[in-house]
Coordinates of C-alpha atoms in Angstrom, one line a residue:
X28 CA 88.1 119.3 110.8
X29 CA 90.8 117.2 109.5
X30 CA 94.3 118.9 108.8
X31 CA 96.8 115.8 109.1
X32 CA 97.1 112.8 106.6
X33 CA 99.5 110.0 107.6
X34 CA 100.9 107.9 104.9
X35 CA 102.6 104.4 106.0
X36 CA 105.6 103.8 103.7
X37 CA 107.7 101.8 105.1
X38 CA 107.0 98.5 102.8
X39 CA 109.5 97.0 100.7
X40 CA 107.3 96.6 97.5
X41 CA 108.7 93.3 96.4
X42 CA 106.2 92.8 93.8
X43 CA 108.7 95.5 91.8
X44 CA 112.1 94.0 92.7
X45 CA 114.3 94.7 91.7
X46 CA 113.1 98.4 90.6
X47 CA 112.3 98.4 94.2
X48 CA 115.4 97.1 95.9
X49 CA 116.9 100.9 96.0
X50 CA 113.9 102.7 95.1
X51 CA 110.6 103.1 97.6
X52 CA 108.0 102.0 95.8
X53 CA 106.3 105.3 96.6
X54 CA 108.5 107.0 94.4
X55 CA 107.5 104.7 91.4
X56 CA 106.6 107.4 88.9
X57 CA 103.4 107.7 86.9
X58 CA 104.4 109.8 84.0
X59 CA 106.3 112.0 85.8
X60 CA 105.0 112.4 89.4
X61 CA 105.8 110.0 92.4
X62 CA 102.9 107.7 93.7
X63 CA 102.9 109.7 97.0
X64 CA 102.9 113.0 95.4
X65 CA 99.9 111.8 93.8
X66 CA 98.3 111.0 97.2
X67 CA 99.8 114.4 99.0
X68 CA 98.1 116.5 96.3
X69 CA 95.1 114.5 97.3
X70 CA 95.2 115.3 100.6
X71 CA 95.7 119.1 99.8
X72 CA 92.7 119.2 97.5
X73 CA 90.9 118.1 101.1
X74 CA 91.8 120.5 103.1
X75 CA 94.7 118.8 104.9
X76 CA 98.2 120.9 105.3
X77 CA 100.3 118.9 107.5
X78 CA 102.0 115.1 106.4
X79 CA 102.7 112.7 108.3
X80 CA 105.1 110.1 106.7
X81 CA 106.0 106.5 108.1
X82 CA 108.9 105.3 106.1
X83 CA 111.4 102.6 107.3
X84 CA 115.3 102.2 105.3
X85 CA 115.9 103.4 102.2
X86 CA 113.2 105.5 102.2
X87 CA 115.2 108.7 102.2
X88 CA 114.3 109.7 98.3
X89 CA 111.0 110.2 99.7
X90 CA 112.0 113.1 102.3
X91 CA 114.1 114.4 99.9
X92 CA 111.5 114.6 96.8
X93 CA 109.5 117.3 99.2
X94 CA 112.7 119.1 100.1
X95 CA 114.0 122.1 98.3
X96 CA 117.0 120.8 95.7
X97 CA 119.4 123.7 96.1
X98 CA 122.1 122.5 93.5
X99 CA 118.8 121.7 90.7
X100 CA 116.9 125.0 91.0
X101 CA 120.5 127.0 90.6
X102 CA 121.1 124.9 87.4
X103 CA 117.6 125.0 85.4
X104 CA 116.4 128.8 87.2
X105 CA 115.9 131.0 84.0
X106 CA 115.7 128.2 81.5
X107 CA 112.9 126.7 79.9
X108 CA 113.3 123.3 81.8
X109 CA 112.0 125.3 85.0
X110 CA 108.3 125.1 84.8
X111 CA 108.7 121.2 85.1
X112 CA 109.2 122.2 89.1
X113 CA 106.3 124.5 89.3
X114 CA 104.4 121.7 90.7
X115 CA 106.3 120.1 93.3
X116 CA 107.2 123.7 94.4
X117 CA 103.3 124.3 95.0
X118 CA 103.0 121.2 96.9
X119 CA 105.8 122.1 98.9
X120 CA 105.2 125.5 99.4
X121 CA 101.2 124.5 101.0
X122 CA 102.5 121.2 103.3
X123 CA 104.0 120.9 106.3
X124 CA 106.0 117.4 106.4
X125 CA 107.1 115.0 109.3
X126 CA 108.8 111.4 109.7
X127 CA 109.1 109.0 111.8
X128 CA 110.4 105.4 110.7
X129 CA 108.7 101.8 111.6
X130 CA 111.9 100.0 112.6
X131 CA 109.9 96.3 112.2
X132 CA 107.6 95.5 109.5
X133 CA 104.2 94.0 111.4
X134 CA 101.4 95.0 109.0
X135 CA 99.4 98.1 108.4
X136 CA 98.1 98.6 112.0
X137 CA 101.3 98.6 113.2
X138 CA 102.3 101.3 110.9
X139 CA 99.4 103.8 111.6
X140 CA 100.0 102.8 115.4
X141 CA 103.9 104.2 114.5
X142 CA 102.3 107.6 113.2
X143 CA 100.6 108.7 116.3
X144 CA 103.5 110.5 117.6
X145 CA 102.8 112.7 114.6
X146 CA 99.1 112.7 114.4
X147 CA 98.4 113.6 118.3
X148 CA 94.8 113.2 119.7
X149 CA 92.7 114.3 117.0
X150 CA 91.0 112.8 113.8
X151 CA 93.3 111.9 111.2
X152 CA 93.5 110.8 107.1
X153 CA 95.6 107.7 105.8
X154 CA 96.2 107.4 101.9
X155 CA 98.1 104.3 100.7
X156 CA 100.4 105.7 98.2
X157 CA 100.3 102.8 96.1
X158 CA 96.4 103.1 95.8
X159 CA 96.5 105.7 93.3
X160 CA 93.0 107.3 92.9
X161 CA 91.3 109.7 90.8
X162 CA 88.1 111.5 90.7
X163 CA 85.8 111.3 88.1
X164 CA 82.8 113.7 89.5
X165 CA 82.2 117.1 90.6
X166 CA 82.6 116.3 94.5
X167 CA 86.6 116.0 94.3
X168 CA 88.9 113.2 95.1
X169 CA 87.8 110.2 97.1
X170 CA 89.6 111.9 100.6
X171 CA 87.3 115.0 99.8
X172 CA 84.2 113.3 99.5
X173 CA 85.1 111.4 102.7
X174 CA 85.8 114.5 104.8
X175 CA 82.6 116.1 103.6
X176 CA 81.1 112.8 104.8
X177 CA 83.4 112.6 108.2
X178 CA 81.6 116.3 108.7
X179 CA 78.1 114.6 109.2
X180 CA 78.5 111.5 110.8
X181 CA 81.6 112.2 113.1
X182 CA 83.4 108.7 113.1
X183 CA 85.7 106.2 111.2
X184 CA 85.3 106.2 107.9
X185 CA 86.7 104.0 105.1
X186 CA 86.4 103.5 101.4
X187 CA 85.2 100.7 99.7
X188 CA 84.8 99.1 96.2
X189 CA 82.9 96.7 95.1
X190 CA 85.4 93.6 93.4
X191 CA 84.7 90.4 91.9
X192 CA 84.0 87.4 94.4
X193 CA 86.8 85.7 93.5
X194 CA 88.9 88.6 94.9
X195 CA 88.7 88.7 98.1
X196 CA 91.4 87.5 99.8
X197 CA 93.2 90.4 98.4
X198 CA 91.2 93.2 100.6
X199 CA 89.5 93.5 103.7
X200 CA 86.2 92.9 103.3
X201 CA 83.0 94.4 104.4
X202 CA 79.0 93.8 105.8
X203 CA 76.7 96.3 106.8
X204 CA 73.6 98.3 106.5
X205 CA 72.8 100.9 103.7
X206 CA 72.4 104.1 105.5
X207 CA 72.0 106.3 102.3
X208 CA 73.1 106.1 98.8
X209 CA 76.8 104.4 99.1
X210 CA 76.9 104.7 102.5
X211 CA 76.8 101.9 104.9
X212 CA 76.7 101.4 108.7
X213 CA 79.3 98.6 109.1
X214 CA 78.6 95.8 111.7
X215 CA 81.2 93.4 110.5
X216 CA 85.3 93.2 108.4
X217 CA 87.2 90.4 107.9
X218 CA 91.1 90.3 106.6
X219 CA 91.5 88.8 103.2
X220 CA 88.9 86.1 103.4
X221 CA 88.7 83.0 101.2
X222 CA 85.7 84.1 98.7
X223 CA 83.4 81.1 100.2
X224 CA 83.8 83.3 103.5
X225 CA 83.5 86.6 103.0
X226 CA 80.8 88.3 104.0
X227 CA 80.0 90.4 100.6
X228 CA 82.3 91.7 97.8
X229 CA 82.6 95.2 99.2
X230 CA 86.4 95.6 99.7
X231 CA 88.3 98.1 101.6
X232 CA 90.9 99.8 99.8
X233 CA 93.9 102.4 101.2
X234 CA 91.3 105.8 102.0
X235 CA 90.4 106.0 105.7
X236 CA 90.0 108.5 108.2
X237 CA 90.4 107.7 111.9
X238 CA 89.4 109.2 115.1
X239 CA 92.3 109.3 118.0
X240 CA 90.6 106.1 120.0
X241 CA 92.1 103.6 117.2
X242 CA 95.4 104.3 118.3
X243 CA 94.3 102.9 122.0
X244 CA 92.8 100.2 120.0
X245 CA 95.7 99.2 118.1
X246 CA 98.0 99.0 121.4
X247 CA 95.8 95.8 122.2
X248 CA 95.4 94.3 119.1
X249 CA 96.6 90.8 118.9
X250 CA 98.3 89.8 115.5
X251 CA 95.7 88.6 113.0
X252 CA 95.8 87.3 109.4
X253 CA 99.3 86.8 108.3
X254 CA 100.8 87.0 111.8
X255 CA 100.9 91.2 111.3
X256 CA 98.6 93.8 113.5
X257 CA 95.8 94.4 110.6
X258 CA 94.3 97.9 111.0
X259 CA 90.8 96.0 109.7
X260 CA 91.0 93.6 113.5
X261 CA 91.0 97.6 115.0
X262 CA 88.3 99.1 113.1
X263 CA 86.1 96.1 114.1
X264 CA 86.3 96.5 117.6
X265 CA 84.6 100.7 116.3
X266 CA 82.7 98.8 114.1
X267 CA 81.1 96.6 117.2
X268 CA 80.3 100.0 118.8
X269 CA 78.4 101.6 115.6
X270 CA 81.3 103.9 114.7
X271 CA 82.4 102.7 111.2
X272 CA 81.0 104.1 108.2
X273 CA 81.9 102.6 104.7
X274 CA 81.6 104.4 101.6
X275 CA 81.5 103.7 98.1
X276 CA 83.1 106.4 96.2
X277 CA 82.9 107.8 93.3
X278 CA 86.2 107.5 90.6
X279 CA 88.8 105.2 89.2
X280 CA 91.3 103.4 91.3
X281 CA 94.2 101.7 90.2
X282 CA 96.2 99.2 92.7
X283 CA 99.8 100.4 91.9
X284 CA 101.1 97.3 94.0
X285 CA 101.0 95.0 91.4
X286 CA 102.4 95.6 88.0
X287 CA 98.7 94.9 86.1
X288 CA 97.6 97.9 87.9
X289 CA 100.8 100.4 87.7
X290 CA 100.6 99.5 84.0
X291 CA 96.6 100.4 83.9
X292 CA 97.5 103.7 86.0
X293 CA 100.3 104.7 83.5
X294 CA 98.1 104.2 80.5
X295 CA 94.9 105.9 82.0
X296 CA 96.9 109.6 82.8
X297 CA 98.8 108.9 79.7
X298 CA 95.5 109.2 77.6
X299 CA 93.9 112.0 80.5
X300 CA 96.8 114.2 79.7
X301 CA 96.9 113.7 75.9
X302 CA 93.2 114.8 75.8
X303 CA 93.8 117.8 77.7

């Protein structure tokens, strides 16, 4: 089963500067809950208890948003402001939550890599905060339907979308064969290719779950695209071996690293919660 979610936050998030320059951009709010709150109570709807958090400096707000706030509690307890902490409390209350901090910034391989004194030797989540997701269907959130999925075919698995061509170079980008309905046996992932080279529009976005062996991987992984140790250049050597599955899921996802999307994101649970 997986239990442990690792969530690399260590970026700067300069597309928000200078919100940013203080702030993680993890802690960007969406109405009134943090990106990675969003993603923890993802997790938790999964199955997983324990976090595993990969921040770098100035990333303290981030420990200290799933901490206990002694001097707060003592000043709203027994007033009608108090219910606003109910959730957080929950969340707190069902998690277990560890740190460790990427000192250099060399890419999202890099930063998983840093989580494995965390993680151990077993299979493991990762949720990019900043792509916020939510479910539209009766199967849960996109990590749920991936664990149900990690159940049956017992290897890597990452989510996918399909984007227009012309989009690309944003993602990593996927080929492979239809196994079942949204489900595909991937033989081949490129980094951000230009759209004349990638190898289809199905893009990767920040849902995976990994077994142990990618950390091994990621030890011997040159750097790639960008000069940075790309987590896609690791999953290709599983993918080589028949041990990548990619899977379309089902609901919304908003990229809340660029402003077009955090704007989209706000707007969608804006209208959710008013139709409650």
């Amino acid at each position: 089963m997986i239990k442990k979610c690792l969530f690399p936050a260590a970026g700067y998030g300069t597309r928000f500067l200078p919100a940013t320059k203080a702030t993680p951009k993890e802690m960007l709010p969406v109405l009134t809950k943090p990106l990675i709150q969003y993603g923890v109570e993802e997790a938790i709807e999964a199955g997983i208890d324990t976090m595993g958090i990969v921040t770098g400096r100035g990333k303290r707000a981030i420990e200290d948003h799933f901490d206990i706030s002694y001097e707060l509690e003592h000043q709203i307890k027994g007033t009608s402001k108090e219910h606003y902490l109910t959730e957080i409390r929950d969340v707190i209350s069902k998690c277990t939550f560890s740190y460790t901090r990427q000192i250099e910034m060399k890419g999202l391989g890099h930063a998983i890599l840093c989580g494995e004194t965390l993680i151990g030797r077993e299979p493991f989540s990762v949720i990019l905060a900043d792509d916020l997701c939510n479910n539209i269907c009766d199967e849960g959130g996109v990590l749920s339907q991936m664990v149900k999925l990690y159940e049956k075919y017992q290897c890597s698995i990452i989510a996918i979308e399909e984007v227009h061509k012309n989009e690309t170079q944003k993602y990593g980008v996927i080929a492979g064969t239809l196994e079942e309905e949204s489900v595909y046996r991937v033989d081949d992932m490129v980094e951000k290719p230009d759209p004349k080279d990638a190898p289809s529009n199905l893009a990767i976005i920040g849902r995976y779950i990994l077994t142990p062996d990618i950390f091994d991987i990621l030890k011997t992984t040159k750097p790639g695209k960008g000069g940075e140790i790309q987590i896609t250049d690791a999953l290709l050597v599983q993918a080589k071996q028949g041990k990548v599955i990619a899977y379309k899921f089902k609901g919304v996802r908003f990229d809340c690293g660029s402003i077009d999307g955090f704007v989209k994101a706000t707007n969608y649970f804006y209208e959710k919660e008013n139709n409650k």
